[in-house]
Amino acid sequence: MTGERLYSIRMRASDNGRHVSGAERIVPHERVRGTVDELLTRPLAKGTRPDRMSVSIDEIDPDRIHRVQALDLVMLDTADTASARRYAARVLERSGVAPQVAQDAIALLAAGPGPAGSAMRGAAIMDARTGARLEEDRTRGVRATRFDWSESGLQRINVLLGSVPLAHFRLREALALASKAAHAPGIVAELCWSDDPDYTAGYVAAKPIGYVRFPRIKEPGISTGGRVFFVRDSSIDLKAFTRYLREVAVLIDEPGTFHGVQDPDCFIASLSR
Ligand code: COA
Ligand code: AMP
């Protein structure tokens, strides 16, 4: 791959200042045009008419690209949203997040993590031991960008997710984001569910455990949600942490192992073995 010209292409669309859609890819030179088209299909096909769409294209130094394997993937079939959140808390604890901090983070997303219960534009950062909020700006948070599946990684993850019940392109993208984030210096785990009222799935992710998906961690129609990156403690180098998330280009070369849909108790028990 060394020498190949690669570009980060990032699209976002908004309507009256409200974010409508965002997506990104990392592709070789000859696929730039087609990818811009592909990315713009989303806001144009959504049934809304965004008044602003922007596409940024930056060449990436191929020698600086990090290549990582995706996190392993498992889905936990829980009876309802309350039990999904209980199991999410237990997975967070097994990842190294203090029990009270795990509870607080879940309550935070349920209430809306931004000022006055609003959504944040990016993720909150929490000290995994104390729960202290470490992001500079509680409305903005920190955004992870410049990541994608490599060409061969994309083919393989598409085949793998083709066998998954209720797989969604958002799962593939969130798995890519979580796989990049899991390699951030000082990170312990991540918790996310969408603020999109039509999307009820969410996850806990951590390098040693993988990406644990909960199909119903939120009731339909609810527009509170968000993302939390838990870091080891408040002494980590936050500048290096956010720089990695925002600036380091990461290609995900291959999927991890797919463990299928599992009973939550069996899965939690398997983590202590
Ligand atoms: N909600 C609200 N505002 C958003 C937003 C969101 N989800 N995403 C982007 N914005 C707006 C913000 O105003 C942001 O400004 P800020 O940094 O002051 O908050 C602005 O867009 C610029 O964001 P930035 O990330 O600097 O722009 P970019 O053009 O480099 O990248 C995205 C835009 C949307 C492609 C990128 O932020 C992103 O989210 N990439 C990941 C996409 C993806 O695969 N997501 C899967 C998640 S499950
Ligand atoms: P989504 O799953 O896209 O609905 O995003 C859920 C929440 O995660 C949003 O409300 C944001 O707070 C946050 N978020 C979205 N995109 C990013 C990103 N690229 N990096 C970090 N946080 C994000």
XYZ file of C-alpha atoms and ligand atoms in Angstrom:
344
model
C 0.000 0.000 0.000
C 2.933 2.372 0.607
C 2.892 5.089 -2.030
C -0.819 4.779 -2.874
C -2.586 8.134 -2.666
C -5.372 7.916 -0.107
C -7.945 10.551 0.759
C -10.145 11.122 3.782
C -13.589 12.224 2.570
C -15.968 13.586 5.190
C -19.541 14.645 4.572
C -21.954 16.431 6.863
C -25.350 17.906 6.229
C -27.440 20.200 8.371
C -30.754 21.946 8.222
C -31.152 25.261 9.958
C -28.036 24.489 11.997
C -29.383 21.072 13.062
C -27.161 18.110 12.166
C -28.926 15.806 9.691
C -26.331 13.340 8.490
C -22.583 12.655 8.608
C -20.387 9.934 7.169
C -16.860 9.421 5.995
C -14.573 7.160 3.996
C -10.856 6.720 3.295
C -10.343 5.778 -0.349
C -7.702 5.746 -3.086
C -7.440 8.616 -5.575
C -9.488 6.930 -8.312
C -12.465 6.416 -5.988
C -12.746 9.987 -4.716
C -15.454 11.143 -7.156
C -17.634 8.066 -6.779
C -17.320 8.225 -3.003
C -18.393 11.872 -2.842
C -21.479 10.880 -4.826
C -22.131 7.898 -2.581
C -21.830 9.991 0.601
C -24.123 12.718 -0.707
C -26.786 10.141 -1.481
C -27.549 9.948 2.238
C -28.721 13.469 3.042
C -30.308 13.780 -0.398
C -32.262 10.567 0.045
C -33.418 11.165 3.580
C -36.674 12.841 2.769
C -35.377 16.055 4.304
C -33.940 19.007 2.418
C -30.747 20.006 4.214
C -29.880 23.636 3.570
C -26.162 22.948 3.956
C -24.027 20.022 2.827
C -20.277 20.057 3.075
C -17.657 17.613 1.916
C -14.026 17.825 3.027
C -11.310 15.942 1.215
C -7.782 15.625 2.568
C -4.925 13.545 1.306
C -3.509 11.235 3.952
C 0.130 10.305 4.177
C -0.017 6.532 3.556
C 2.999 5.980 5.803
C 1.121 7.470 8.746
C -1.991 5.352 8.480
C -2.587 3.014 11.395
C -3.970 -0.369 10.445
C -5.924 -2.257 13.073
C -8.158 -5.276 13.346
C -11.814 -4.667 14.217
C -13.080 -5.554 17.662
C -14.749 -8.924 18.106
C -18.522 -8.645 17.831
C -21.269 -10.169 19.958
C -24.964 -9.383 20.316
C -26.816 -9.764 23.585
C -30.478 -10.500 23.308
C -32.100 -8.868 26.323
C -35.769 -8.923 27.275
C -36.204 -5.164 27.393
C -34.336 -1.863 27.527
C -33.994 -1.916 31.324
C -32.213 -5.269 31.257
C -30.090 -4.158 28.268
C -28.852 -1.248 30.390
C -28.198 -3.505 33.393
C -26.091 -5.831 31.252
C -24.357 -2.867 29.589
C -23.344 -1.699 33.085
C -21.972 -5.154 33.873
C -19.930 -5.255 30.665
C -18.566 -1.798 31.478
C -17.568 -3.009 34.946
C -15.763 -5.992 33.416
C -13.933 -3.542 31.160
C -12.555 -1.632 34.145
C -15.186 1.053 34.712
C -16.142 1.527 38.375
C -19.720 0.284 39.046
C -21.045 3.684 40.107
C -19.419 5.361 37.090
C -21.068 2.828 34.754
C -24.464 3.604 36.330
C -23.855 7.341 36.123
C -22.890 7.149 32.444
C -26.044 5.220 31.578
C -28.137 7.748 33.503
C -26.304 10.550 31.688
C -27.164 9.213 28.220
C -30.745 8.544 29.302
C -31.109 12.136 30.471
C -29.206 13.695 27.531
C -25.502 14.397 28.180
C -25.406 18.002 26.882
C -26.493 21.114 28.769
C -30.149 20.928 29.911
C -30.540 17.367 28.602
C -29.568 18.222 25.031
C -27.577 15.929 22.726
C -23.848 16.556 22.474
C -22.196 16.974 19.069
C -19.448 14.544 20.017
C -18.619 12.208 22.905
C -18.189 12.867 26.600
C -14.922 11.738 28.212
C -15.179 10.213 31.702
C -12.604 9.135 34.236
C -13.366 5.405 34.603
C -12.542 5.467 38.323
C -14.234 8.668 39.507
C -16.712 9.562 36.757
C -15.238 13.065 36.422
C -16.115 14.640 33.062
C -12.923 15.525 31.228
C -14.027 16.930 27.853
C -13.294 20.625 27.402
C -16.723 21.518 26.088
C -19.885 19.710 27.208
C -21.857 20.683 24.142
C -19.202 19.823 21.614
C -17.515 16.817 23.226
C -14.811 15.061 21.221
C -15.346 13.635 17.735
C -13.657 10.593 16.237
C -12.936 11.045 12.533
C -10.614 9.737 9.813
C -11.348 6.040 9.982
C -12.745 3.469 7.568
C -12.635 -0.163 6.569
C -9.887 -0.935 4.053
C -11.114 -2.321 0.746
C -10.517 -5.940 1.752
C -11.750 -5.269 5.298
C -14.999 -3.869 3.902
C -15.612 -6.911 1.730
C -15.049 -9.220 4.652
C -17.178 -7.315 7.147
C -20.016 -7.115 4.608
C -19.952 -10.887 4.196
C -19.853 -11.358 7.958
C -22.667 -8.914 8.684
C -24.715 -10.418 5.857
C -25.372 -13.298 8.255
C -26.360 -11.070 11.164
C -29.999 -10.583 12.064
C -30.974 -6.891 12.021
C -27.574 -5.825 10.679
C -27.586 -2.207 9.599
C -25.017 -0.060 7.805
C -24.835 1.884 11.060
C -23.538 -1.224 12.827
C -20.643 -1.449 10.361
C -19.826 2.241 10.817
C -20.168 2.202 14.594
C -17.971 -0.908 14.750
C -15.333 0.958 12.730
C -15.543 3.977 15.032
C -15.350 1.788 18.147
C -12.424 -0.187 16.700
C -10.494 3.029 16.142
C -11.435 4.400 19.571
C -10.447 1.157 21.335
C -6.847 1.856 20.289
C -6.794 5.395 21.711
C -4.044 5.958 24.298
C -5.577 5.714 27.775
C -9.048 4.476 26.789
C -10.752 1.782 28.851
C -14.187 1.416 27.245
C -16.946 3.134 25.299
C -20.717 3.321 25.749
C -23.038 4.545 22.997
C -26.612 4.696 21.956
C -28.026 6.948 19.308
C -30.079 10.061 19.853
C -31.935 9.178 16.634
C -35.470 8.319 17.822
C -35.773 5.593 15.150
C -32.596 3.740 16.115
C -32.778 1.709 19.318
C -29.464 -0.200 19.234
C -26.394 0.673 21.254
C -23.171 -0.880 22.454
C -20.391 -1.179 24.948
C -16.933 -1.595 23.436
C -13.537 -2.338 24.941
C -10.421 -3.887 23.403
C -10.237 -7.052 25.528
C -14.004 -7.716 25.404
C -14.995 -6.533 21.955
C -18.060 -4.738 20.637
C -21.103 -5.828 22.599
C -24.284 -4.837 20.814
C -27.659 -4.389 22.469
C -30.423 -4.216 19.835
C -32.897 -2.527 22.220
C -31.057 -0.326 24.688
C -33.533 2.488 24.110
C -37.267 2.679 23.482
C -38.278 3.798 19.979
C -39.275 7.455 19.753
C -36.756 8.604 22.371
C -34.286 11.236 21.230
C -31.836 11.202 24.099
C -28.585 9.317 23.677
C -24.911 9.940 23.197
C -21.473 8.517 23.575
C -18.985 8.249 26.437
C -15.300 7.378 26.173
C -14.032 6.126 29.541
C -10.358 6.766 30.180
C -8.059 5.115 32.708
C -7.906 8.156 34.988
C -7.648 11.918 34.910
C -3.850 11.820 34.562
C -3.860 10.547 30.966
C -2.593 12.864 28.241
C -5.958 14.242 27.083
C -4.393 16.184 24.236
C -2.824 13.018 22.825
C -6.126 11.177 23.372
C -8.247 13.705 21.449
C -5.576 14.197 18.778
C -5.582 10.450 18.119
C -9.384 10.365 17.856
C -9.602 13.385 15.562
C -6.472 13.230 13.467
C -4.821 9.832 13.235
C -6.065 8.030 10.132
C -7.058 4.445 10.868
C -7.950 1.727 8.390
C -9.612 -1.402 9.682
C -8.065 -4.230 7.762
C -9.990 -7.218 8.992
C -13.029 -8.095 11.063
C -12.632 -9.620 14.506
C -14.391 -12.822 15.500
C -18.186 -12.784 15.366
C -19.608 -14.574 18.394
C -23.238 -14.424 17.268
C -26.245 -13.723 19.440
C -25.632 -14.833 23.001
C -27.558 -15.185 26.207
C -26.442 -12.194 28.341
C -25.828 -14.222 31.533
C -23.698 -16.783 29.683
C -21.744 -13.996 28.030
C -21.082 -12.163 31.308
C -20.072 -15.460 32.938
C -17.660 -16.134 30.055
C -15.874 -12.851 30.796
C -14.760 -13.986 34.221
C -13.248 -17.209 32.924
N -24.150 16.269 15.618
C -24.064 17.615 15.638
N -23.126 18.313 14.955
C -22.271 17.622 14.208
C -22.292 16.244 14.141
C -23.281 15.547 14.886
N -23.392 14.193 14.885
N -21.317 15.850 13.319
C -20.679 16.949 12.884
N -21.282 18.035 13.409
C -20.940 19.425 13.133
C -20.430 20.108 14.369
O -20.941 21.417 14.362
C -18.936 20.145 14.178
O -18.381 21.291 14.728
P -17.732 21.225 16.187
O -16.470 20.439 16.054
O -17.520 22.626 16.526
O -18.709 20.548 17.076
C -18.821 20.237 12.674
O -19.896 19.433 12.175
C -17.508 19.756 12.152
O -17.232 18.463 12.608
P -15.861 17.788 12.199
O -15.801 16.423 12.735
O -14.743 18.728 12.530
O -16.042 17.828 10.605
P -15.529 16.889 9.496
O -16.061 17.446 8.230
O -14.067 16.665 9.603
O -16.251 15.469 9.760
C -18.120 13.980 10.141
C -17.653 15.403 9.832
C -19.606 14.059 10.420
C -17.872 13.089 8.908
C -17.321 13.411 11.341
O -17.386 14.299 12.427
C -17.866 12.078 11.792
O -18.775 11.980 12.585
N -17.269 10.982 11.313
C -17.721 9.662 11.676
C -18.896 9.251 10.841
C -19.341 7.839 11.213
O -18.932 6.870 10.606
N -20.143 7.746 12.213
C -20.615 6.470 12.658
C -21.129 6.721 14.041
S -22.118 5.423 14.595
P -25.119 8.344 16.490
O -24.917 6.920 16.831
O -24.464 8.772 15.221
O -26.553 8.762 16.595
O -24.351 9.151 17.609
C -24.711 9.067 18.970
C -23.983 10.161 19.712
O -22.592 9.943 19.621
C -24.217 11.582 19.162
O -25.276 12.168 19.850
C -22.936 12.277 19.494
O -23.007 12.759 20.819
C -21.908 11.172 19.477
N -21.173 11.094 18.209
C -21.668 11.001 16.950
N -20.689 10.926 16.056
C -19.534 10.932 16.756
C -18.176 10.878 16.400
N -17.781 10.793 15.147
N -17.263 10.884 17.399
C -17.633 10.972 18.699
N -18.900 11.054 19.084
C -19.847 11.028 18.134
